Tab-separated table of C-alpha atoms and ligand atoms in Angstrom:
chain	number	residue	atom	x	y	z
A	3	UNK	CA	-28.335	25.756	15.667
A	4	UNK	CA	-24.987	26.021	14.403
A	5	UNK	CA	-24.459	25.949	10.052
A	6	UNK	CA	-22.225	24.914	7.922
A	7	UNK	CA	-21.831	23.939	4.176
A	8	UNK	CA	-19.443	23.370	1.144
A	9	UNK	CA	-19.104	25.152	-2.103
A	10	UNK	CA	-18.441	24.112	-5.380
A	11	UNK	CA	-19.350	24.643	-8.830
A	12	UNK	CA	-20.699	21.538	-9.564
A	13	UNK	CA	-21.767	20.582	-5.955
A	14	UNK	CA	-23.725	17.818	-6.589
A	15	UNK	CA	-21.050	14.895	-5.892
A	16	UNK	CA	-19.462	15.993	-3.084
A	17	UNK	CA	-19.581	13.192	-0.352
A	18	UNK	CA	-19.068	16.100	2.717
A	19	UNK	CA	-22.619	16.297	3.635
A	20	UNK	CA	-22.360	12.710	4.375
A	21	UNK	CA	-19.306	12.703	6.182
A	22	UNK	CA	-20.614	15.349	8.434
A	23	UNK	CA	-23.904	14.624	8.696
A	24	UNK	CA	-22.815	11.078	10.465
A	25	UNK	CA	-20.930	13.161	12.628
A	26	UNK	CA	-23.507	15.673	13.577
A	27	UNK	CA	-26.087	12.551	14.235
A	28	UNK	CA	-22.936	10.500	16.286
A	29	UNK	CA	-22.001	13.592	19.177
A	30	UNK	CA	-25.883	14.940	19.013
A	31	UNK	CA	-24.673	18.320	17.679
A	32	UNK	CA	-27.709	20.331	16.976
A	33	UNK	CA	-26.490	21.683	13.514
A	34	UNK	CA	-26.745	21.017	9.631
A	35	UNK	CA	-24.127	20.708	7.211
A	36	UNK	CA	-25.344	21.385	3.877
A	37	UNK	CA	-24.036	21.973	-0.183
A	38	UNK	CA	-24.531	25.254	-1.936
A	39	UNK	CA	-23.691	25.754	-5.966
A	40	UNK	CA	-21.586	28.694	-5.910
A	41	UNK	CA	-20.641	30.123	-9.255
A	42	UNK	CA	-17.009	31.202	-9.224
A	43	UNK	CA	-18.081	35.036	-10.103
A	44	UNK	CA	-20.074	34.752	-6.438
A	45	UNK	CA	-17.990	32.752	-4.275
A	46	UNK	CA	-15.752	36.183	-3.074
A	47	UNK	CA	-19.446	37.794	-1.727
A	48	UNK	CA	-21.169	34.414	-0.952
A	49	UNK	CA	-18.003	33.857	1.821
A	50	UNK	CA	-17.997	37.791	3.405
A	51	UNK	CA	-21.778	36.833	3.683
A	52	UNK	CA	-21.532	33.767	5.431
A	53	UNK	CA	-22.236	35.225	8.845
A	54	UNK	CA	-25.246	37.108	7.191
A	55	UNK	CA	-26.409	33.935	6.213
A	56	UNK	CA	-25.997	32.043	8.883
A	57	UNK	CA	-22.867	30.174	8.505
A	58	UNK	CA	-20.113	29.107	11.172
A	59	UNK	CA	-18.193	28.545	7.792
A	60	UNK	CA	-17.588	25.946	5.289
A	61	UNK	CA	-15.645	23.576	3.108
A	62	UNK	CA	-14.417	24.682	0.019
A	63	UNK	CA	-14.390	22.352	-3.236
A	64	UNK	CA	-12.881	22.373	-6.982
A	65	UNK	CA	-12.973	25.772	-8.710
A	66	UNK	CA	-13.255	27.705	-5.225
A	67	UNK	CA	-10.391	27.174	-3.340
A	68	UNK	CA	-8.000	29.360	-5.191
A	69	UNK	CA	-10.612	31.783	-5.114
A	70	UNK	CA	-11.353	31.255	-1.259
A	71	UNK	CA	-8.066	31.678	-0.500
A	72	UNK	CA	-7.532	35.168	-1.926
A	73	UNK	CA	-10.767	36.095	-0.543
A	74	UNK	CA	-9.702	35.305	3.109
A	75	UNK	CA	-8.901	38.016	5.818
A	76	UNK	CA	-6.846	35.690	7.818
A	77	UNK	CA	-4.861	32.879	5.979
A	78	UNK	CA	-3.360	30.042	8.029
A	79	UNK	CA	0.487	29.206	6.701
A	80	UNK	CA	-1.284	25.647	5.550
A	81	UNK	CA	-3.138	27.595	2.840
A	82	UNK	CA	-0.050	29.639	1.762
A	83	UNK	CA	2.402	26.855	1.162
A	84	UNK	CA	-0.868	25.508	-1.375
A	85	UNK	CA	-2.289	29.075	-2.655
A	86	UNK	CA	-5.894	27.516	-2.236
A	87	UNK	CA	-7.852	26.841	1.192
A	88	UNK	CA	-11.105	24.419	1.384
A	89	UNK	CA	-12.121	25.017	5.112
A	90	UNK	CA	-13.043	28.260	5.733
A	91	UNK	CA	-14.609	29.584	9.344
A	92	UNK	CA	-14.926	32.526	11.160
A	93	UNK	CA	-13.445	34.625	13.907
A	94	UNK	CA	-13.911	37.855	15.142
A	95	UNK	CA	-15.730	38.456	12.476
A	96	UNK	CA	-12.919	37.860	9.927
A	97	UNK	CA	-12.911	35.190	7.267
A	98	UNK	CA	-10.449	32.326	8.076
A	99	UNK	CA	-9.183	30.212	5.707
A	100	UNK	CA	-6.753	26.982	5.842
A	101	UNK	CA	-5.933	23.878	3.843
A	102	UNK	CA	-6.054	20.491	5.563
A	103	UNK	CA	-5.263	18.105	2.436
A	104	UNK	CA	-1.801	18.632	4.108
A	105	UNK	CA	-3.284	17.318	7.346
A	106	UNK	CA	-5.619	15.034	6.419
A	107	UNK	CA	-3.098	13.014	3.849
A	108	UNK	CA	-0.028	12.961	6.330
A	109	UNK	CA	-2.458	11.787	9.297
A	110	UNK	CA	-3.578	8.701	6.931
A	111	UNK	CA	-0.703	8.112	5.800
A	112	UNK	CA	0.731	7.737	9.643
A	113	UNK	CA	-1.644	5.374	10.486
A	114	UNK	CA	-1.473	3.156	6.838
A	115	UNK	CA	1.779	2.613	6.299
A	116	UNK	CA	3.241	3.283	9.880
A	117	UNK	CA	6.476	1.527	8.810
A	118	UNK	CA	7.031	4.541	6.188
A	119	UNK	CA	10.113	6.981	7.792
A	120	UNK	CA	10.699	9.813	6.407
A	121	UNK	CA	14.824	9.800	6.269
A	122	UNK	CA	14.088	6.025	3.995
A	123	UNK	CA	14.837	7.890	0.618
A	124	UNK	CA	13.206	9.717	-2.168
A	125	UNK	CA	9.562	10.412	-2.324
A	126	UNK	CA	7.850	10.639	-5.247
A	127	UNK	CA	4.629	12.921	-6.162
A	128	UNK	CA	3.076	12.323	-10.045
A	129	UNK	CA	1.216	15.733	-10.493
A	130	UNK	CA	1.411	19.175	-9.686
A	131	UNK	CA	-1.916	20.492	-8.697
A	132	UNK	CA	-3.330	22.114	-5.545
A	133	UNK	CA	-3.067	18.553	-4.246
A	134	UNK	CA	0.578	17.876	-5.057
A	135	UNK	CA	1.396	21.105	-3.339
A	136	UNK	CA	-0.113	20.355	-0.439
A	137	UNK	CA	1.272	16.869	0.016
A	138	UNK	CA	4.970	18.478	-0.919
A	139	UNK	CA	4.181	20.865	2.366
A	140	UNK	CA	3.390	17.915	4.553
A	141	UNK	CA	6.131	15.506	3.559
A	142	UNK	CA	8.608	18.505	3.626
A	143	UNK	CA	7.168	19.280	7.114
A	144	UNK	CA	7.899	16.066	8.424
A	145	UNK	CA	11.048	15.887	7.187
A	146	UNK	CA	11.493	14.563	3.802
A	147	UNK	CA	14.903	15.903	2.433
A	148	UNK	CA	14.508	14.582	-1.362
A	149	UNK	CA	11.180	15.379	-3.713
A	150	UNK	CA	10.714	14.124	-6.895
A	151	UNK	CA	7.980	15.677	-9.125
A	152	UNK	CA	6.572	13.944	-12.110
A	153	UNK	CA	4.004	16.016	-14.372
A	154	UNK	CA	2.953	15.896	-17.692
A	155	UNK	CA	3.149	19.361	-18.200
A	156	UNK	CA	6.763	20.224	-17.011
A	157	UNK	CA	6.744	23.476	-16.494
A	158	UNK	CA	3.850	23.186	-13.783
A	159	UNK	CA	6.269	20.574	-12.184
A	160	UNK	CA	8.814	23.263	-12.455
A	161	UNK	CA	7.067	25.471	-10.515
A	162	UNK	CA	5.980	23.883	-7.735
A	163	UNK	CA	9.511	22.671	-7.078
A	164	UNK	CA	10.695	26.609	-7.447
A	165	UNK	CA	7.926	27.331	-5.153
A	166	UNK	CA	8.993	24.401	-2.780
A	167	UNK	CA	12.967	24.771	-2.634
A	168	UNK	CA	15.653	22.761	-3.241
A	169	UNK	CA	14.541	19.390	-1.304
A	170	UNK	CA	12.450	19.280	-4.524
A	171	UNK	CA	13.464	18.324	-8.003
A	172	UNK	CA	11.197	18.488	-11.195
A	173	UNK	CA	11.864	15.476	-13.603
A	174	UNK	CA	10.457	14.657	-16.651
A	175	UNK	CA	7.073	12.994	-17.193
A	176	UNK	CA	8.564	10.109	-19.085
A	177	UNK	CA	11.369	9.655	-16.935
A	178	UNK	CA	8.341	8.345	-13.877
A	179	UNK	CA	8.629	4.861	-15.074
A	180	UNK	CA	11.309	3.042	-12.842
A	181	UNK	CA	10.586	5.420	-9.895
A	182	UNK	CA	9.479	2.159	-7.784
A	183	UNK	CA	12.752	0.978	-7.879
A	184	UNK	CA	14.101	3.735	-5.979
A	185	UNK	CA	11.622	5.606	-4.780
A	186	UNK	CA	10.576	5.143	-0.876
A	187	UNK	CA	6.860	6.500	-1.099
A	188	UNK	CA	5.073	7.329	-4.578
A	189	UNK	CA	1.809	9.485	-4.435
A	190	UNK	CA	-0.322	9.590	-7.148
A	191	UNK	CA	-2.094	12.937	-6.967
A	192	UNK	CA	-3.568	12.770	-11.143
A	193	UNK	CA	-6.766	12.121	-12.193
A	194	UNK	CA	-5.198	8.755	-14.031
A	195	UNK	CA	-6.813	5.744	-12.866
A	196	UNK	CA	-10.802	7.842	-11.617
A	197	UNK	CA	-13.744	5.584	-12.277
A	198	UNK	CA	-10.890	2.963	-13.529
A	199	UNK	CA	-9.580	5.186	-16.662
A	200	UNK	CA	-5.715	5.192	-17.655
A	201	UNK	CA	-2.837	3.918	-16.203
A	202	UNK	CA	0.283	5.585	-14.915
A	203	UNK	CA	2.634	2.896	-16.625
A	204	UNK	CA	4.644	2.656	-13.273
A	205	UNK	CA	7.237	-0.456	-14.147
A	206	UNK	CA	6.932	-2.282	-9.972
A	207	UNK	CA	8.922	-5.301	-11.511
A	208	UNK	CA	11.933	-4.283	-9.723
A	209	UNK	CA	10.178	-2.017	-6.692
A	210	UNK	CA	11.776	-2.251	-3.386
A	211	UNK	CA	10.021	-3.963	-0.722
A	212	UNK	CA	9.872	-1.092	1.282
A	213	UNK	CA	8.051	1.469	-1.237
A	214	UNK	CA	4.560	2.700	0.065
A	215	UNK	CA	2.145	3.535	-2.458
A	216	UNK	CA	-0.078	6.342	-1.669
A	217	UNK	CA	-3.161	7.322	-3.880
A	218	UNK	CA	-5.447	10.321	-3.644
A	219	UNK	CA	-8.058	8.887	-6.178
A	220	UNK	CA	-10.690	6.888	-3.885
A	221	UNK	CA	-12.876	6.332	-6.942
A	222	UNK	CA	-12.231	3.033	-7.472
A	223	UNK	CA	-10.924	2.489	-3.814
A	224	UNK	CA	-8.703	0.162	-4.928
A	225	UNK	CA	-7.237	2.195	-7.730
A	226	UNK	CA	-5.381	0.261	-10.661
A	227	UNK	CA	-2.203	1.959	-8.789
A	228	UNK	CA	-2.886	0.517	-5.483
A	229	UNK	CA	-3.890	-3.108	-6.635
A	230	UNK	CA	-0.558	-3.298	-8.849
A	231	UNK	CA	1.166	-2.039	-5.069
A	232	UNK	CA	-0.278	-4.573	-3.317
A	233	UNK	CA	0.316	-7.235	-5.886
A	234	UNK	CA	3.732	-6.726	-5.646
A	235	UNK	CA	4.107	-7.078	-2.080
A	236	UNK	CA	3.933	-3.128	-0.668
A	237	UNK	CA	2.023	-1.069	1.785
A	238	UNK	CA	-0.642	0.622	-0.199
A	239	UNK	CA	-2.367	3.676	0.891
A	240	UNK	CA	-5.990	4.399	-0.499
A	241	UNK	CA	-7.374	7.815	-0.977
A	242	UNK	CA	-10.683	7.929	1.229
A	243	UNK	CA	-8.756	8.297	4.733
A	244	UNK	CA	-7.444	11.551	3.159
A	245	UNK	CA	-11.136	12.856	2.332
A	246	UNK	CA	-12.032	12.182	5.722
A	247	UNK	CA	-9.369	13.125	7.997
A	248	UNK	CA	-9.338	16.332	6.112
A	249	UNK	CA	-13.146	16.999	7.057
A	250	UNK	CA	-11.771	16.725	10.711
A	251	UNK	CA	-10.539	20.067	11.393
A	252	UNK	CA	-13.226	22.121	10.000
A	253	UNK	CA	-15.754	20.273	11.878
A	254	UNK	CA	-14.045	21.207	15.013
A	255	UNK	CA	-14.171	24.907	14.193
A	256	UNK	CA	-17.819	24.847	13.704
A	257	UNK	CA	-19.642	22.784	15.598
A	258	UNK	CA	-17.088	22.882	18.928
A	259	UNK	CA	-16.047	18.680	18.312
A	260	UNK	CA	-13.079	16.922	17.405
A	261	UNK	CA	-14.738	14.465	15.387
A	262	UNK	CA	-12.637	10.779	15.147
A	263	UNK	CA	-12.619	8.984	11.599
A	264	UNK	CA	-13.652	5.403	12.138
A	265	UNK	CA	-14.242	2.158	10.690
A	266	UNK	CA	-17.775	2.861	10.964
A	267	UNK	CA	-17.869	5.965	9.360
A	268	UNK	CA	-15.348	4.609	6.203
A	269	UNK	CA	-17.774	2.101	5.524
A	270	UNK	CA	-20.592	4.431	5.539
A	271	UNK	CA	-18.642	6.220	3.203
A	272	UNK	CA	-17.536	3.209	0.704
A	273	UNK	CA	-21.057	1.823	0.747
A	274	UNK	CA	-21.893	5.564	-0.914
A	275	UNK	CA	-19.242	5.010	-3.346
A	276	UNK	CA	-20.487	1.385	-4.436
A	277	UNK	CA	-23.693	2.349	-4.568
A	278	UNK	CA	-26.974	0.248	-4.315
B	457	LIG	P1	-5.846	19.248	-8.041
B	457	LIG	O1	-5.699	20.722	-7.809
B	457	LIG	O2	-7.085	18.660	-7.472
B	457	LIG	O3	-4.613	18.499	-7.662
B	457	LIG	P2	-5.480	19.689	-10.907
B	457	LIG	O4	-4.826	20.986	-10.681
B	457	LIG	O5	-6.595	19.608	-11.903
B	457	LIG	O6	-6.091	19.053	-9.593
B	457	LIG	O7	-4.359	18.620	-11.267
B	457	LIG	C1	-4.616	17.444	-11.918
B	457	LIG	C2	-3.296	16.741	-12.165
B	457	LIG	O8	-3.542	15.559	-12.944
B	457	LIG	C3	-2.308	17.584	-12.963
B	457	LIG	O9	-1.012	17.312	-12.490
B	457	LIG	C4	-2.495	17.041	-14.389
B	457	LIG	O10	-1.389	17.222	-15.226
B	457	LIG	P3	-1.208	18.592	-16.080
B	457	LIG	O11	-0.666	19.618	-15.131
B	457	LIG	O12	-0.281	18.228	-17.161
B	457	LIG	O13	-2.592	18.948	-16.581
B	457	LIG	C5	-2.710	15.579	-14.098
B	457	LIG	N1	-3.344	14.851	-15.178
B	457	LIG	C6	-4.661	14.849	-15.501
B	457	LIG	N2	-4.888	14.021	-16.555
B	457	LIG	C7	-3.681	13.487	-16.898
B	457	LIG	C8	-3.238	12.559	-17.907
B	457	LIG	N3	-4.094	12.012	-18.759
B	457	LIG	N4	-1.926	12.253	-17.960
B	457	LIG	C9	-1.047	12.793	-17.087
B	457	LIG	N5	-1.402	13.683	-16.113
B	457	LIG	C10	-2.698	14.014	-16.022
């Protein structure tokens, strides 16, 4: 029987066992996906034990994936355009590590907002964390010429657009406001608007028709973000299909299936998040 897991420190709300335990049950995989507390002073030994333990590999959640990264042997370029990796597997007996936020975001946002192009104009990205950077990677590998970053501590915005090139421009937090106007996609990647707090005071009064609205916050689904989007006529993009498109990948690399991310398994999934 084939194992697999993912770390964290806390573990206790991460929705991957779910997702892959309704894939192990749907292609009859004999295997078990499980979570593991890892403190951050154990995750470097825990992950060169996983084949001692048992593991194929695992996911890697919030504070481990910086960690997991530099613990590696073998880094895929997806994890070095982010400088953090959450699926980790192994080969040859080497520890493998990549990042498919990049993967599982531009693969959601194909299929939700298949009208988006990238040559349309600016795109816009409000934050600067591991999960800006590796939404910058994926729109500048598909193409995107023009990157705007908004974050409220500049010089973090700074440094992901030194990091990133010149397709991408740092701008001040304040200056976010009218970015609807002009901007051609805007990607929330903050913490603003989880379990319904704050607001990212986004003015969509005069916000081109054509301006897809893409958040990573799936707590509310419909985020305060997204319902202002769609209220204003625009494709909006919710943050689940990134959560489990990125699961895709790993599950391949352990358990030998390419799993497919359906309507049954979303629902699944968003009858979690409501809860009874
Ligand atoms: P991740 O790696 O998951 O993307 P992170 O590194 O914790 O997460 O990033 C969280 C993002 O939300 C950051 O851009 C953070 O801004 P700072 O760099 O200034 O901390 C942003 N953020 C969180 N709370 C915010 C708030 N109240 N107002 C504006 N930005 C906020």
């Amino acid at each position: 029987m084939k194992r697999a897991c993912v770390i964290g420190w806390p573990i206790e709300h991460s929705r991957s066992p779910l997702i892959h335990g309704y894939w192990l049950n749907k292609y009859g995989v004999s295997g078990e996906y499980t979570k593991v507390a890892v403190h951050p002073d154990e995750a470097a030994a825990f992950l060169s034990g996983l084949a001692d333990n048992g593991f194929a590999g695992c996911n890697v959640t919030v504070p481990l994936k910086e960690i997991a990264y530099k613990a590696a042997d073998r880094r895929l370029p997806s994890a070095d355009a982010v400088g953090a990796a959450n699926t980790v597997w192994l080969e040859n007996g080497q520890v493998c590590a990549e990042n498919t936020d990049t993967y599982g975001f531009m693969t959601h946002l194909a299929q939700s907002a298949p009208d988006w192009q990238k040559g349309s104009g600016p795109a816009v990205i409000l934050g600067a964390g591991g999960a800006a950077r590796a939404i910058v990677h994926g729109l500048q590998e598909a193409g995107v010429d023009h990157i705007v970053v908004f974050n409220r501590t500049a010089e973090r915005a700074k440094a992901l657009a030194r990091d990133f090139g010149s397709s991408v421009e740092a701008r001040e937090w304040d200056a976010r406001v009218d970015a609807p106007a002009w901007a051609r996609l805007i990607v929330n990647t903050t913490t603003i608007g989880m379990k319904g707090e704050g607001d990212l005071g986004l003015d969509f009064k005069s916000a081109a028709k054509s301006c897809v609205v893409a958040d990573i916050v799936y707590v509310p689904l419909e985020t305060g973000l997204l319902k202002t989007a769609r209220e204003h006529g625009l494709t909006a993009v919710d943050g689940l299909g990134m959560l489990l498109h990125q699961a895709v990948p790993g599950f391949e690399r352990w358990f030998g299936v390419r799993p497919e991310v359906t309507d049954d398994l979303r629902a699944r999934i968003i009858a979690d998040l409501v809860g009874p």
